[in-house]
mmCIF file of C-alpha atoms in Angstrom:
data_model
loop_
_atom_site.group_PDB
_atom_site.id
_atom_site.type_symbol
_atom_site.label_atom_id
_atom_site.label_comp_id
_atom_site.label_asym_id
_atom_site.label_seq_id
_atom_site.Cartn_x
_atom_site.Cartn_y
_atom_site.Cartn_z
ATOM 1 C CA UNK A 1 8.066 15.522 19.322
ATOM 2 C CA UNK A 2 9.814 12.276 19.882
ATOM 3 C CA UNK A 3 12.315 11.179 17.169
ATOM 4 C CA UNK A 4 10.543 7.751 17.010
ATOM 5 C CA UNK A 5 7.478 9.721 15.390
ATOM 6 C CA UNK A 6 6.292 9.200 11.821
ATOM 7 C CA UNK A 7 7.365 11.569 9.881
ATOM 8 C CA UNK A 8 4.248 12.014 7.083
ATOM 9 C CA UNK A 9 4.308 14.010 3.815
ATOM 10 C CA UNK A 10 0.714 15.473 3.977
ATOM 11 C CA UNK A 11 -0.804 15.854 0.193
ATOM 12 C CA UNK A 12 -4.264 17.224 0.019
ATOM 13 C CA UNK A 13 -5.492 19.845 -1.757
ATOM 14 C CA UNK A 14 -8.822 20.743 -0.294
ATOM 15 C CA UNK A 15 -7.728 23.403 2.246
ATOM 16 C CA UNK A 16 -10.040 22.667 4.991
ATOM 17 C CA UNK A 17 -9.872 18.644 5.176
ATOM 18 C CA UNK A 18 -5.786 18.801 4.939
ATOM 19 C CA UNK A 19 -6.231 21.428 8.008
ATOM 20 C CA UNK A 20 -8.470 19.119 9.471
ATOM 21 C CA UNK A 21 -6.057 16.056 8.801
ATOM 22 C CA UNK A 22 -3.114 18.272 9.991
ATOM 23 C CA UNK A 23 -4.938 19.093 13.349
ATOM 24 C CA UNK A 24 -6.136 15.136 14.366
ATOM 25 C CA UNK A 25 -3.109 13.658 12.623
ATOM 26 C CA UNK A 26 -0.566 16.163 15.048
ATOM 27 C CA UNK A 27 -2.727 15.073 18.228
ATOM 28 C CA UNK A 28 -1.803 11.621 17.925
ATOM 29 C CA UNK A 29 1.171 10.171 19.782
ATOM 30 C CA UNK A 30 3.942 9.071 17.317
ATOM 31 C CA UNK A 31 2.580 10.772 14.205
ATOM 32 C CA UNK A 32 4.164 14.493 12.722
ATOM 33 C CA UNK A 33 3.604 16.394 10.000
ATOM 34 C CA UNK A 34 6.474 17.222 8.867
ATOM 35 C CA UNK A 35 5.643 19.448 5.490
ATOM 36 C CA UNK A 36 2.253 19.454 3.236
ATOM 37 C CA UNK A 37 1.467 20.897 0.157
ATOM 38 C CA UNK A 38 -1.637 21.288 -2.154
ATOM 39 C CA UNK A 39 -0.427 19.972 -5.621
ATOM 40 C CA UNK A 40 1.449 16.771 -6.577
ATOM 41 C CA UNK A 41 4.720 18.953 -8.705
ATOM 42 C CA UNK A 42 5.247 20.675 -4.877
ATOM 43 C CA UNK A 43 4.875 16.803 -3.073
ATOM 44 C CA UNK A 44 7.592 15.838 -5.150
ATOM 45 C CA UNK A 45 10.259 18.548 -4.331
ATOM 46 C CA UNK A 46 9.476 18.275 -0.711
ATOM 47 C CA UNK A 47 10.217 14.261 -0.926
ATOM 48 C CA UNK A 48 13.768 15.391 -1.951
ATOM 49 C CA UNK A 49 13.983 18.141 0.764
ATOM 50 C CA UNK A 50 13.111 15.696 3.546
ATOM 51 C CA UNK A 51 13.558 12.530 5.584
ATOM 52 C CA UNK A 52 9.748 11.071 5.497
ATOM 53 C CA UNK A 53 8.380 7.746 6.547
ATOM 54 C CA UNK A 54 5.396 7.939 4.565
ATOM 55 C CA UNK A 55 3.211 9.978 1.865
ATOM 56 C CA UNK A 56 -0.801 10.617 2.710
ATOM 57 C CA UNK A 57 -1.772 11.792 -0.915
ATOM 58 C CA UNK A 58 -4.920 12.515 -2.155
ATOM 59 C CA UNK A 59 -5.592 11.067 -5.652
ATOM 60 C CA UNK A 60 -7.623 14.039 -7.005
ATOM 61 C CA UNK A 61 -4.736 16.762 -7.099
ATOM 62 C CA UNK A 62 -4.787 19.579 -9.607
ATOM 63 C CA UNK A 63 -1.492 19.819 -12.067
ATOM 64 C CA UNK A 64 0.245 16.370 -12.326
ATOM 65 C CA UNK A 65 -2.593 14.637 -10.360
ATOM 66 C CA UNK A 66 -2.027 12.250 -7.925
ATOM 67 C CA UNK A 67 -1.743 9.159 -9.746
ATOM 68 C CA UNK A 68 1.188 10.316 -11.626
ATOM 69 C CA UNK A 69 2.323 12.049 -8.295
ATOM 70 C CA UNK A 70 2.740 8.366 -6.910
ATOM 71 C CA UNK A 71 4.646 7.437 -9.526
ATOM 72 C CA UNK A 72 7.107 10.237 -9.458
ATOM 73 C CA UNK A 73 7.822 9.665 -5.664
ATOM 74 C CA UNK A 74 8.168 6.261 -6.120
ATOM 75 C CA UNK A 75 10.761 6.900 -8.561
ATOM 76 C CA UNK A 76 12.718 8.842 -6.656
ATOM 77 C CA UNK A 77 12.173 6.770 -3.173
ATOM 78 C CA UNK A 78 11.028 3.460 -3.987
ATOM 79 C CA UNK A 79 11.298 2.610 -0.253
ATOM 80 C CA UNK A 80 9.296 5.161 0.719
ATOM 81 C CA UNK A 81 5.049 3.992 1.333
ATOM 82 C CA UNK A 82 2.570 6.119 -0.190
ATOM 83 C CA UNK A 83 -1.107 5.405 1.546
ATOM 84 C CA UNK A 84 -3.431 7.261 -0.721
ATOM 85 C CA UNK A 85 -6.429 9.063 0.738
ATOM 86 C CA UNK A 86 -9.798 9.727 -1.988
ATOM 87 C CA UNK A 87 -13.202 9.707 -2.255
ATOM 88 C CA UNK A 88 -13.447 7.064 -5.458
ATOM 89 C CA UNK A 89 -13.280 3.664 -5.529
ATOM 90 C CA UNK A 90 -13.381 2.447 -9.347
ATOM 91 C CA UNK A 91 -11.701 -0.798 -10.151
ATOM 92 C CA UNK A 92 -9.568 0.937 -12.887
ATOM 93 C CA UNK A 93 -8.381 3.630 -10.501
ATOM 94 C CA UNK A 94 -7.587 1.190 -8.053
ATOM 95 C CA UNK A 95 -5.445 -0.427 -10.674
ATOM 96 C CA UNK A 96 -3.452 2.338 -11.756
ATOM 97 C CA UNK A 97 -2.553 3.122 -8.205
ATOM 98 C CA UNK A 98 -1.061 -0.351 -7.577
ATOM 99 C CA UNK A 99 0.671 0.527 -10.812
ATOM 100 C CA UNK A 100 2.056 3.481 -9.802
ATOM 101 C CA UNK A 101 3.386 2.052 -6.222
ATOM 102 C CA UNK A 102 0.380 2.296 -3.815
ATOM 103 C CA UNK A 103 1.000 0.999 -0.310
ATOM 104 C CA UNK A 104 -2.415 1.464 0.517
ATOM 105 C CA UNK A 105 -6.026 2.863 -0.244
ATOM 106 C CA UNK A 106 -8.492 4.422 1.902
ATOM 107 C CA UNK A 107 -11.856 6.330 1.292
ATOM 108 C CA UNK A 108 -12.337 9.787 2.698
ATOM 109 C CA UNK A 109 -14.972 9.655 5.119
ATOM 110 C CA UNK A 110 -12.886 6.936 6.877
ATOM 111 C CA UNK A 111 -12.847 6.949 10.554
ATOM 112 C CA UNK A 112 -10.237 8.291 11.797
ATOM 113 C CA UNK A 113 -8.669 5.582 14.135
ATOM 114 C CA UNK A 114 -8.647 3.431 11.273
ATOM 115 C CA UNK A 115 -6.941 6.399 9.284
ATOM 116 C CA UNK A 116 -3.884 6.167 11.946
ATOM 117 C CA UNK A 117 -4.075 2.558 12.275
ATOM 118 C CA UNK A 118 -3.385 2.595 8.221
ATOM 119 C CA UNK A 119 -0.858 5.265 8.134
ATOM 120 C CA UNK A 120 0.917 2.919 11.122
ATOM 121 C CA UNK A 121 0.559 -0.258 9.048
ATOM 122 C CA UNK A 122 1.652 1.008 5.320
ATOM 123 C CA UNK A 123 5.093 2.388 7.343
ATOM 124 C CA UNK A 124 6.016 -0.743 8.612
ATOM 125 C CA UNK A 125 6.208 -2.215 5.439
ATOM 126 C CA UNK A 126 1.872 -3.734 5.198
ATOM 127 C CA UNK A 127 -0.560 -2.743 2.504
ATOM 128 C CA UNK A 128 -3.560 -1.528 3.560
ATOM 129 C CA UNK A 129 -6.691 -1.423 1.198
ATOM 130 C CA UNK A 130 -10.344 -0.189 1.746
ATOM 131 C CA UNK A 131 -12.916 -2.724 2.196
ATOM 132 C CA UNK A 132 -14.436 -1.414 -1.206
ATOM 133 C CA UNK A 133 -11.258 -1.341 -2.748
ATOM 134 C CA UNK A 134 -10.718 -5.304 -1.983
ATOM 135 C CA UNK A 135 -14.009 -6.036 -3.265
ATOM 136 C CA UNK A 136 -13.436 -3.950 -6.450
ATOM 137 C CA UNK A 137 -10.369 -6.061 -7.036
ATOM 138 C CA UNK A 138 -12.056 -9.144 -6.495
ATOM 139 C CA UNK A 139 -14.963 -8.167 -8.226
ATOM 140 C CA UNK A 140 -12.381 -7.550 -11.308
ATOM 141 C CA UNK A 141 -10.630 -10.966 -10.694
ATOM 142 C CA UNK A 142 -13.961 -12.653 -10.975
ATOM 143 C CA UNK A 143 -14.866 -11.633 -14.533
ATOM 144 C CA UNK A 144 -11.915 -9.825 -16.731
ATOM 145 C CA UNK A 145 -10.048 -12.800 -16.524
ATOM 146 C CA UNK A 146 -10.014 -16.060 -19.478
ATOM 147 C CA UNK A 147 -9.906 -19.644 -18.755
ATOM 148 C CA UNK A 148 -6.039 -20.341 -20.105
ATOM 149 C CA UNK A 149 -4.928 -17.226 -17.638
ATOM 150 C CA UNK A 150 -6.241 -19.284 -14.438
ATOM 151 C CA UNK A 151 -5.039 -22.230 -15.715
ATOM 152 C CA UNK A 152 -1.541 -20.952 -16.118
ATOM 153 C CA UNK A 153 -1.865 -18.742 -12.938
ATOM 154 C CA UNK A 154 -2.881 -21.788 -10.945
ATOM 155 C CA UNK A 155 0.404 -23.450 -11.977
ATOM 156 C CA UNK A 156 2.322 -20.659 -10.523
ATOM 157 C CA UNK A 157 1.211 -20.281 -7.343
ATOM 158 C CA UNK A 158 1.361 -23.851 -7.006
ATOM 159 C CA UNK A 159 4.967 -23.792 -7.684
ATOM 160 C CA UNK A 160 5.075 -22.161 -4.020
ATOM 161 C CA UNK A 161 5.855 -24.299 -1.314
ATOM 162 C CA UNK A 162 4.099 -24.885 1.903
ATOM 163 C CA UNK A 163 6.194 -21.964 3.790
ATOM 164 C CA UNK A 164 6.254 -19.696 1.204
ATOM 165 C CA UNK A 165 2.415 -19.698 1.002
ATOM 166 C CA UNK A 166 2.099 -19.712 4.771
ATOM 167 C CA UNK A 167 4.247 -16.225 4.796
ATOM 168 C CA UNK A 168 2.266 -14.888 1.408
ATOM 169 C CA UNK A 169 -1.286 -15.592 3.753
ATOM 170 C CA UNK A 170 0.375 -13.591 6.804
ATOM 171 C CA UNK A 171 1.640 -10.977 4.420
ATOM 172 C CA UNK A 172 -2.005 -10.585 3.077
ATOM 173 C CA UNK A 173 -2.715 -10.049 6.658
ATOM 174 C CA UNK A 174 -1.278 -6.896 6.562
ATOM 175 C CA UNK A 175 2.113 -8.549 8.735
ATOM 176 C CA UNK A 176 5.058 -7.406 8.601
ATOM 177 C CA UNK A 177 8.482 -9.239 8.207
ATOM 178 C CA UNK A 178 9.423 -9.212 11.988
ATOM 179 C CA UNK A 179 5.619 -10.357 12.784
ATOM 180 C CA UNK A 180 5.538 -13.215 10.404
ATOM 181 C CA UNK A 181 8.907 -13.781 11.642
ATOM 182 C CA UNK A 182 7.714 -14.170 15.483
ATOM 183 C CA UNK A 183 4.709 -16.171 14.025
ATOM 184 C CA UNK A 184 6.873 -18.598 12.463
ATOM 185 C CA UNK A 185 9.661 -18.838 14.807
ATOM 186 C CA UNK A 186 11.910 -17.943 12.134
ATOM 187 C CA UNK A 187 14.731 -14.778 11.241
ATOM 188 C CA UNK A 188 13.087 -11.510 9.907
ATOM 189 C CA UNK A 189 16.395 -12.592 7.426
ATOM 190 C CA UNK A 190 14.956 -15.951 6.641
ATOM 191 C CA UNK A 191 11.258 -13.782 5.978
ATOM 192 C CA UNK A 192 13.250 -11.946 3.630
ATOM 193 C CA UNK A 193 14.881 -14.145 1.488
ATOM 194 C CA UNK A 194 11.032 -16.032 1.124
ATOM 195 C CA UNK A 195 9.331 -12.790 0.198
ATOM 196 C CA UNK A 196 11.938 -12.373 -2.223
ATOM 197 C CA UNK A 197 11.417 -15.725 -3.658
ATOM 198 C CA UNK A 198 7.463 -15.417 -3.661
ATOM 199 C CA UNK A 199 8.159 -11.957 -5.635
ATOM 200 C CA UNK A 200 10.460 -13.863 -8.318
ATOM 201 C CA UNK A 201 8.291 -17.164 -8.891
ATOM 202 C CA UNK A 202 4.830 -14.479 -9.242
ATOM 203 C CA UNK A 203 6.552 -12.345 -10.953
ATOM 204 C CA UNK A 204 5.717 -9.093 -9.251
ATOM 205 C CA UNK A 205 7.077 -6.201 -8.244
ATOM 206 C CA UNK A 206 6.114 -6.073 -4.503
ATOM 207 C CA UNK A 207 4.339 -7.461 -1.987
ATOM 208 C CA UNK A 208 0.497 -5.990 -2.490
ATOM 209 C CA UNK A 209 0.933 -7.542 -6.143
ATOM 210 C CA UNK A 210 1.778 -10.833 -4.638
ATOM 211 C CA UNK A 211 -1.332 -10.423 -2.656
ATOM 212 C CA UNK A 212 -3.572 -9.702 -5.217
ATOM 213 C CA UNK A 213 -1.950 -12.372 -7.289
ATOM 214 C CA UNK A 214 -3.037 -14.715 -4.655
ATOM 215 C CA UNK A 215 -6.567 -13.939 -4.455
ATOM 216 C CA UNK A 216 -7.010 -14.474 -8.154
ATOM 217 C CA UNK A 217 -5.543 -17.861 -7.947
ATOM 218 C CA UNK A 218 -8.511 -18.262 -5.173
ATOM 219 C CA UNK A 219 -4.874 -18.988 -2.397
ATOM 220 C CA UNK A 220 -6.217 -16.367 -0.184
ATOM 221 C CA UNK A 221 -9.667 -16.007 0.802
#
């Protein structure tokens, strides 16, 4: 396996779909398994026992669950993307896993080119979110929010400038820094210093809650 391969934490606790995930995962160029375990408390140690690039964790895990199993990685490796993998798609659970550090959200069931293309995107820094998942969100946007909260969210995303809202849109396009960099014509250090601004001025913690900051403010279509 070449040493340029993805090194994925596989977390699924229905035997026969992590097999099957293990098996089409493993015949993909640039993708390896390098340890998977049914429960979340086992996830965990093996995060500390090895060099990973990314987490594929099912939500629905017996013991600590895997909500609070997202949490507990990122904790320990808050550089480290976690693309979760379920069969539910409620707005509040979709919430809580953005809480809890969730790079990215797919439904089981998912095709599984899109599955790699996902895994691919969430470890080079994107966010990735089901199709249901975004309209969830927006869905959520639309009606649990008051009139003063708009108002005053509307003021802060105006306080962006031109560039900064230009690398926020790529950003929501799943880009990563040296993409939005080659877009722009500017330094992946440059990119860096405006996602860090964006982050301060929304006041969020990473990039998919800048997003999804954006789309309530109606910046992002």
């Amino acid at each position: 396996m070449a040493s340029t391969a993805l090194k994925i934490l596989l977390v699924e606790d229905d035997e026969l779909f992590r097999l099957g995930l293990h098996v089409r995962l493993q015949q993909e160029p640039g993708l390896e398994i390098i340890a998977e375990t049914e429960d979340g408390e086992t996830a965990v140690e093996l995060v500390k026992e090895h060099s990973l690039d990314i987490v594929l964790l099912d939500v629905g895990l017996p013991g600590i669950g895997g909500i609070e199993t997202c949490r507990r990685i990122k904790q320990l490796h808050p550089q480290l993307p976690v693309l979760v993998l379920t069969s539910h798609s409620q707005a509040s659970l979709i919430a809580r896993l953005i809480a809890a550090g969730a790079q990215g959200y797919c439904l089981k069931g998912i095709a599984a080119e899109k599955l790699v293309l996902a895994l691919r995107s969430v470890a080079a820094g994107a966010s990735w979110w089901d199709e249901t998942a975004t309209q969830e969100i927006r869905s959520k946007f639309e009606f649990n929010y008051t009139e003063d909260y708009t108002k005053n969210l509307s003021i802060t995303v105006n306080s962006l400038t031109q560039r900064e809202q230009e690398i926020l849109s790529l950003i929501a396009q799943g880009k990563t820094n040296q993409e939005i960099a080659e877009v722009l014509y500017i330094t992946t250090g440059t990119v860096r210093v405006h996602v860090h601004t964006i982050l301060h001025k929304l006041e969020v913690r990473d990039r998919t809650q800048a997003v999804i900051v954006a789309m309530q403010a109606g910046l992002i279509k």
